[in-house]
Structure formats: C-alpha cells, structure tokens
Short mmCIF file of C-alpha atoms in Angstrom, two decimals:
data_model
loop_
_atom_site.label_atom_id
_atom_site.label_comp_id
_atom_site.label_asym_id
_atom_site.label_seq_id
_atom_site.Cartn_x
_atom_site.Cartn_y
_atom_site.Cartn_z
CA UNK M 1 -8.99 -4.00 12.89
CA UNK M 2 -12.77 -4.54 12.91
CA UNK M 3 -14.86 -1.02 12.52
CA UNK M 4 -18.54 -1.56 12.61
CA UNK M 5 -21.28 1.59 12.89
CA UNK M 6 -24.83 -0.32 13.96
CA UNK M 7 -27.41 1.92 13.54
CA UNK M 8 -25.71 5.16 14.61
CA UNK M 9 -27.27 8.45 14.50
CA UNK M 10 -25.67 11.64 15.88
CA UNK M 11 -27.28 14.74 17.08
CA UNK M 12 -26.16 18.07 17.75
CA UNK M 13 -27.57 20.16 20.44
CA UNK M 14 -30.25 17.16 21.05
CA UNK M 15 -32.13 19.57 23.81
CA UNK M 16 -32.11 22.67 22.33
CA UNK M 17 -33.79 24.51 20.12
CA UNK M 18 -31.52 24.53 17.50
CA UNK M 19 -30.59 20.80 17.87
CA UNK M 20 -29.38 19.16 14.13
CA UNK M 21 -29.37 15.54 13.29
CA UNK M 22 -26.16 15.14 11.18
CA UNK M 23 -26.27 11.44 10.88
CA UNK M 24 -29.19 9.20 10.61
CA UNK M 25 -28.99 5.15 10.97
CA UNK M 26 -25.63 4.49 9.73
CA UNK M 27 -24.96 0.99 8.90
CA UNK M 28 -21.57 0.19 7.53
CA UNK M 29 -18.24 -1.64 7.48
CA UNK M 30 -14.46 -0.11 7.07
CA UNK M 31 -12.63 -2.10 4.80
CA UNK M 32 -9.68 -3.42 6.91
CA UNK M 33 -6.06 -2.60 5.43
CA UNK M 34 -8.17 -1.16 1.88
CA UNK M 35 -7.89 2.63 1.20
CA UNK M 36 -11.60 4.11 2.35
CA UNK M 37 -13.21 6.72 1.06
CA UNK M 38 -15.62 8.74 2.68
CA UNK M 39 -17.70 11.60 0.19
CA UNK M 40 -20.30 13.64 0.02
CA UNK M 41 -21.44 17.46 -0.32
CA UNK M 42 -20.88 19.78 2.33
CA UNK M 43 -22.94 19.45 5.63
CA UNK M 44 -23.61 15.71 4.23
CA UNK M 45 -21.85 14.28 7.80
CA UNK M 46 -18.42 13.16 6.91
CA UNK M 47 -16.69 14.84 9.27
CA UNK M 48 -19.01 13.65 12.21
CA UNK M 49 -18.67 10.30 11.61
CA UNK M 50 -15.12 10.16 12.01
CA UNK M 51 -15.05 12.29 15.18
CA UNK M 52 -17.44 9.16 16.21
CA UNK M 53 -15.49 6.81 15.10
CA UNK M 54 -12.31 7.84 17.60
CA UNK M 55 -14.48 8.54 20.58
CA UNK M 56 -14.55 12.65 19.94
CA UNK M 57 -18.56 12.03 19.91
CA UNK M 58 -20.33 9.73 20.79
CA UNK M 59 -23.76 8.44 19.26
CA UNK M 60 -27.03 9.38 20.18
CA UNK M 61 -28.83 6.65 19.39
CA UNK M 62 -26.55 3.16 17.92
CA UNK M 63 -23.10 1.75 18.66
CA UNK M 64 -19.67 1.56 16.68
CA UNK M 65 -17.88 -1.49 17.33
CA UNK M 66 -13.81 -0.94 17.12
CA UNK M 67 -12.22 -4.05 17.87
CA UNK M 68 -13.52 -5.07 21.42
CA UNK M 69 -14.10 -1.25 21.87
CA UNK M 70 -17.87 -0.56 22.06
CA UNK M 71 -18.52 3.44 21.84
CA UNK M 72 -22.26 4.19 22.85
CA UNK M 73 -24.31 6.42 24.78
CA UNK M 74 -24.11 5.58 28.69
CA UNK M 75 -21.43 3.35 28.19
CA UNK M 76 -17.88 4.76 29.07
CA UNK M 77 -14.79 3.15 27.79
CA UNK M 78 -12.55 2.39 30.56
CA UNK M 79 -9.34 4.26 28.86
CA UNK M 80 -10.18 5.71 25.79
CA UNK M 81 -6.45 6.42 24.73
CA UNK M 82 -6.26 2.83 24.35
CA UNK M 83 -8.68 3.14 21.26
CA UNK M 84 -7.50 6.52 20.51
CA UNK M 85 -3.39 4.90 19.90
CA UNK M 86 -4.82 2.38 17.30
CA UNK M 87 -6.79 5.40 15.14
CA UNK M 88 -4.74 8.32 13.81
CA UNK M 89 -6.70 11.11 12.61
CA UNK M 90 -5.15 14.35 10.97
CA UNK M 91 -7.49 17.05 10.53
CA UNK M 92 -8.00 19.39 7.52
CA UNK M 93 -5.06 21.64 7.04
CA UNK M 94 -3.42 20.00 9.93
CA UNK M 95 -0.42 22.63 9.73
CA UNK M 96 -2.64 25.38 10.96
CA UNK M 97 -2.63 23.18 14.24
CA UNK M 98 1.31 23.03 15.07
CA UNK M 99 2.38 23.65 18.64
CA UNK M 100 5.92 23.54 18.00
CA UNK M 101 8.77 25.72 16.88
CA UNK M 102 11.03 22.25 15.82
CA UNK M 103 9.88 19.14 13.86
CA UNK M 104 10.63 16.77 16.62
CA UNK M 105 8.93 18.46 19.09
CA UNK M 106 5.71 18.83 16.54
CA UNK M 107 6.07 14.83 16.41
CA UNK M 108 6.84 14.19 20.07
CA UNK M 109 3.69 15.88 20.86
CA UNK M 110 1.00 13.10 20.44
CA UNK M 111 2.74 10.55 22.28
CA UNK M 112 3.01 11.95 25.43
CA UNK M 113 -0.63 10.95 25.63
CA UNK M 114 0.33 7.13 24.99
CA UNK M 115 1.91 5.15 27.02
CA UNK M 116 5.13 4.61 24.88
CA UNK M 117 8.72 4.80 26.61
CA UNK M 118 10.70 7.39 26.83
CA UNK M 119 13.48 5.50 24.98
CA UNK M 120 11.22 4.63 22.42
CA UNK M 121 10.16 8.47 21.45
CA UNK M 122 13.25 9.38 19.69
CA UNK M 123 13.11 6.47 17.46
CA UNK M 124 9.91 6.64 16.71
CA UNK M 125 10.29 10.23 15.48
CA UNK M 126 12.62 9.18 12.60
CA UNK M 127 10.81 5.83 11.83
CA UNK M 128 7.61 8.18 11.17
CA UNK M 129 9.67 10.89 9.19
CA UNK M 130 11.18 8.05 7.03
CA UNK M 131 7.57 6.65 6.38
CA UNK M 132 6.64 9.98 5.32
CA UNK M 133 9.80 10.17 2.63
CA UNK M 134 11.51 12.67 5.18
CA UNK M 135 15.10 12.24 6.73
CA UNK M 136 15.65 12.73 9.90
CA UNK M 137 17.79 16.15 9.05
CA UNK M 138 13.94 17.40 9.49
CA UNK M 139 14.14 16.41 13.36
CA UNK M 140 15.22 19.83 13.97
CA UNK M 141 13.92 22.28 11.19
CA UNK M 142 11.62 25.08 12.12
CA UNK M 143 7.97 23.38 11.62
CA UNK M 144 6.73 27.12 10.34
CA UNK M 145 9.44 27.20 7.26
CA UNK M 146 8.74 23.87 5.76
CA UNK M 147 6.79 24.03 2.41
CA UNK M 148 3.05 23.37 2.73
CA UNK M 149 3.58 19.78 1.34
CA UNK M 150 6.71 19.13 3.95
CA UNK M 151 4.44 20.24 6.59
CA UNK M 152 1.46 18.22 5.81
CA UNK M 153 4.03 15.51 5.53
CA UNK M 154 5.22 16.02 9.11
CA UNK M 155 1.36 16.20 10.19
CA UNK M 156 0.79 12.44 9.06
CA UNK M 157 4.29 11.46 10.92
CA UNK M 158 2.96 13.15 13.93
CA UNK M 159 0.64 10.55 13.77
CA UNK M 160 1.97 7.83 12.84
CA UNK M 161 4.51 7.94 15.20
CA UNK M 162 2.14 6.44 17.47
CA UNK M 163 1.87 3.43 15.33
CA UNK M 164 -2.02 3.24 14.78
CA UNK M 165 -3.74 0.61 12.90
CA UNK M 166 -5.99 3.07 11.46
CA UNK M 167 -5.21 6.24 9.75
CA UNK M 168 -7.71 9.13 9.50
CA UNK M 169 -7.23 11.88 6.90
CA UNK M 170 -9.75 14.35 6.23
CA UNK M 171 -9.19 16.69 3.01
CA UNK M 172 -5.59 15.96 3.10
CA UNK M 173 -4.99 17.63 -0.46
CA UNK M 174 -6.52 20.62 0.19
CA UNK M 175 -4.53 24.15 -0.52
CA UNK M 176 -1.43 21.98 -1.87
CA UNK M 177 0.18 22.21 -5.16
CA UNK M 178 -0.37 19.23 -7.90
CA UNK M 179 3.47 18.85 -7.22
CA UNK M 180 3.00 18.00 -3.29
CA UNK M 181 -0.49 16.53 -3.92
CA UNK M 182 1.19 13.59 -6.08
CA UNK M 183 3.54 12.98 -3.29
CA UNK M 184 1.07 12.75 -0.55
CA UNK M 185 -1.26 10.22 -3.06
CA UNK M 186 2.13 7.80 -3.13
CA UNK M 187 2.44 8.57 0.64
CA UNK M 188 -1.07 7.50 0.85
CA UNK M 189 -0.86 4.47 -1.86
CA UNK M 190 2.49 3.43 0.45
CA UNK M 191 0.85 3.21 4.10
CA UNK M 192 -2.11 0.85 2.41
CA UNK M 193 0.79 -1.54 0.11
CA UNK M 194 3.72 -1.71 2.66
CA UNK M 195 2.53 -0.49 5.97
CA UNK M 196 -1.14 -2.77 6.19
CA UNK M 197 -2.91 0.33 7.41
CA UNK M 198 -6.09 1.08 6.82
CA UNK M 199 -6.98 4.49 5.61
CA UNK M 200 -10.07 6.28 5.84
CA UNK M 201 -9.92 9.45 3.43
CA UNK M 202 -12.62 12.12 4.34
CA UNK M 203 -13.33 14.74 0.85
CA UNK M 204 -15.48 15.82 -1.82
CA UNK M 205 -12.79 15.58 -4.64
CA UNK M 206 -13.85 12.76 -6.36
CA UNK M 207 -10.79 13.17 -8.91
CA UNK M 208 -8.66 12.13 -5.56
CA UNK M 209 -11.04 9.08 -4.35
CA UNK M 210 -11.40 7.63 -8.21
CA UNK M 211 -6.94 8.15 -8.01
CA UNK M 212 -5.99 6.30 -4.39
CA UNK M 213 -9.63 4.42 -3.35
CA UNK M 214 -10.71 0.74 -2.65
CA UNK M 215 -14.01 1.44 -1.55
CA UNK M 216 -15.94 4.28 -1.41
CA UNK M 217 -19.15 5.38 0.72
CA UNK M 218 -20.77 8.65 0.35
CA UNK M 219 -23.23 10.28 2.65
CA UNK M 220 -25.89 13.10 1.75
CA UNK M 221 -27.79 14.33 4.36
CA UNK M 222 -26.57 12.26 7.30
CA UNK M 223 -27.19 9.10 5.69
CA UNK M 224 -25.51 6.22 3.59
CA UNK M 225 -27.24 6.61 0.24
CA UNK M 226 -24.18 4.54 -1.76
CA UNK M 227 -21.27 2.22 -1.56
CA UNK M 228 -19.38 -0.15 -3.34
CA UNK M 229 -16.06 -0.21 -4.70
CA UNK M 230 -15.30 2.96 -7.23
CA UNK M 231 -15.83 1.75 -9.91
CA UNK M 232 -19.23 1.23 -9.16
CA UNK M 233 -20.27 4.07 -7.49
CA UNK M 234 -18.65 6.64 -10.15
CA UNK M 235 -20.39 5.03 -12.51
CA UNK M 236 -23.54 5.10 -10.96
CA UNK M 237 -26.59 7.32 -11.93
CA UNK M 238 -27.44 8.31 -8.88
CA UNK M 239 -24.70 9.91 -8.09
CA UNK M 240 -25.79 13.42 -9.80
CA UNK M 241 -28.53 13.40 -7.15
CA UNK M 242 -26.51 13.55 -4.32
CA UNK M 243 -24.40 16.73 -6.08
CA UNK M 244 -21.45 14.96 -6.96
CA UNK M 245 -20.13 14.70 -10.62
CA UNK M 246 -18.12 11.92 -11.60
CA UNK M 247 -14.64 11.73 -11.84
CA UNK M 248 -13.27 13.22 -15.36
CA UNK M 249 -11.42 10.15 -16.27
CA UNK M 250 -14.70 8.06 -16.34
CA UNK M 251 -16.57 10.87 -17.64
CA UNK M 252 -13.88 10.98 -20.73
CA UNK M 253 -13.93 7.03 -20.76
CA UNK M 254 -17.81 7.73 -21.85
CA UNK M 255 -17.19 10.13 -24.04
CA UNK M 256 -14.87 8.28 -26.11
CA UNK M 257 -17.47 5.29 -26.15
CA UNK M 258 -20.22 7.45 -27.36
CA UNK M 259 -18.29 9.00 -30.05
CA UNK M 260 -15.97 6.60 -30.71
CA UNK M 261 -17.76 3.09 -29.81
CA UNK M 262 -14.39 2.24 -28.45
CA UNK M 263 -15.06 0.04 -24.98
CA UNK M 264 -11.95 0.46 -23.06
CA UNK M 265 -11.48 -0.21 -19.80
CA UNK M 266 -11.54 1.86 -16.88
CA UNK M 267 -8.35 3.32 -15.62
CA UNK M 268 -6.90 4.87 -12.45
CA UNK M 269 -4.23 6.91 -14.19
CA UNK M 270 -4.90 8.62 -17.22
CA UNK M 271 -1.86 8.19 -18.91
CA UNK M 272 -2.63 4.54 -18.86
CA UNK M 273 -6.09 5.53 -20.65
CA UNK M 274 -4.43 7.54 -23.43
CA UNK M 275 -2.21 4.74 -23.84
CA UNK M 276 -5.34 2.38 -24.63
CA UNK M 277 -7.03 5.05 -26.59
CA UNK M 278 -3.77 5.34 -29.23
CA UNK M 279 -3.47 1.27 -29.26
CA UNK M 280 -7.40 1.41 -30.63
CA UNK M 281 -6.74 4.55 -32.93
CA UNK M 282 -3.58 2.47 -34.78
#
C-alpha cells in the first residue's frame, strides 16, 4: 500500500489567535510491509501526522497520497471508510477506550462501520484473537478483568479484525510490564513476518524502535529532521540535538569499542551482543 506525505503541513486553530503549526513540509515515504517507526520528543508532531494519515485531519497546506486516496484541503473523499478499513490505528492506552462489557462485543465494535457481512463478523472475531496469541475462550470474558497486556492484546484484534493493510500503533508499550511488553514486540515482529502488514509505531522509547524497527523517521518541531534505517539514525550525531539519546545497546556497543577496541557488530538483542563480546574475550 503506497503512503506518500507531499509537502504537508498541519495547523491548529489556523484563524485564531492561538493557532499552532505542528507540522511543517513533510516529505516522506512509509515503508510498505517494513516495521515504521515514528520518534521524536514530546509536542515534536507524531501524533498529528498519523491522525493525517487516516483522514482524522486533514492538511493545511500539501497532500498525502494513500493508494488512489488523495487527502487534501478542499478535496473530499467520496467514502472515507473505504480508506479508513485499509489503516488500523490503536491509540495510546487503547484499554481506557473500551465500550464493552464482553471481548466479542469490544471486537465487533469497529466493524459495524465497514461494510463486512454479518456472517463474516463472528469469524473474524476469532481469526483476530488467534493473530493476537488469544483463543477464542476470550470471546466472552469481561473486557475490564483481563490483565493490562490481554487487554492491549484485544485492542490490536479490535482492529485487525477489519483486516487493514496498515496498522497504526501509537505508544503501544506504555504502562505494561517487561513480561507483556515482550509479548506485544513478537505480536508486533509477527504481523510484519507472517501477516505482510505494514506497521507504523508512534513513541519516544528508542530502546523499543532500535528492538522491532526497519526504518525509522523522527520529527522535532513539526518537521523531518532524520531518517534512514536504525542503524543509521541511532548512530547518528545529531540525534542528541533533537533530545533523544541513543538506544543503550549501541551506546554499550561504543563503550566496549572505546575501552576495549573490540569492533563488533551491532545487534538487536542483547543477548546476541554478550554472546559476541565472550567469543572476543576467549
């Protein structure tokens, strides 16, 4: 699914007095079926420019190009739910938004806005749990007595029991437990390797991006001051000027070169860097 932003700027509040540009002359490209990252310090415009990406704003100046969607000021998309079905987006601590006493009903929810048949519904209820690593026993268990990292889990199937192309998550580690945040990084790892979506991860934890990410583009100010894949933007200099600190695995990785001279090779896990580390030290 192509996902262009040409030129987009957002504005809040254009004609008022306390109107706020929050983005400023975006120009990028989502990686299609790669695990996107989206950083950057608070107030830097993350958050806006996925809201523009689904049609929730829409661009004061600029266009995003979804597929043969076009979203742009004075142009109105004939049915927006037709973009809206291919891009899934679950909000920061998504559980704090449940409707619904049961599961299924908490998943049934979205698609009532989608033209999907009613036959379909019930299916697509487990299929989502299962994606998620939950059994459909969870159909109909009170939403509000799951464990935080159950209910986040039932969140994303809410979602992607629509079946988008595009999933949207923004913070979705925040307030778990490193238990439940593991399982929702395999989650994650799992809709990119055996589902082809393409994911679009919204934070400031850079410890999470440098763990799950393809490609990474982070925003200060309202503008696109970086990108490249990880590697290359954690390493980078600049990125101290834009208030983020690298991720500790590549700021160990330096350390041992420095003291050490040992050049090893950067690593995603850091049990695989210890490993490397002891092979040098025998």
């Amino acid at each position: 699914m192509e996902i262009k932003f040409n030129n987009v700027s957002y504005t809040y509040n254009p004609n008022s007095p306390i109107k706020k540009k929050a983005l400023s002359n975006i120009d990028l490209a989502i990686k299609e079926k790669q695990i996107n990252g989206i950083i950057g310090r608070s107030g830097s415009g993350k958050t806006t420019l996925v809201e523009l990406l689904n049609a929730l704003l829409i661009p004061t100046s600029g266009n995003i190009k979804v597929d043969e969607f076009i979203i742009q000021k004075d142009k109105k998309i004939v049915n927006v739910n037709n973009l809206r079905v291919n891009i899934g987006l679950v909000f920061q601590f998504p559980e704090e938004q449940f409707f619904n006493l049961k599961v299924k009903d908490e998943i049934k929810f979205g698609m009532k806005y989608f033209d999907i048949k009613a036959d379909e519904i019930d299916n697509r209820c487990i299929e989502a749990l299962n994606m998620v690593g939950l059994d459909d026993s969870y159909l109909n268990r009170d939403t509000f007595k799951l464990s935080s990292g159950e209910m986040r889990k039932v969140a994303i199937a809410s979602v992607l029991a629509f079946n988008p192309k595009v999933v949207i998550l923004d913070e979705p580690t925040i307030g778990l437990d490193s238990s439940s945040k593991k399982n929702l990084i395999n989650l994650i790892r799992l809709l990119k390797v055996k589902y082809d979506k393409t994911i679009i991860v919204i934070t400031h934890d850079v410890d999470l991006l440098h763990q799950i990410s393809d490609y990474i583009f982070v925003l200060d100010n309202g503008k696109l001051v970086l990108e490249g894949d990880k590697y290359q933007v954690f390493t980078s200099e600049e990125l101290l000027n834009y208030g983020l600190i690298p991720p500790k695995i590549i700021e160990f990785e330096k350390l041992v070169l420095e003291n050490k001279n040992i050049k090893i090779g950067y690593r995603d896990d850091i049990n695989d860097l210890i490993k490397d580390i002891y092979r040098y030290a025998k």
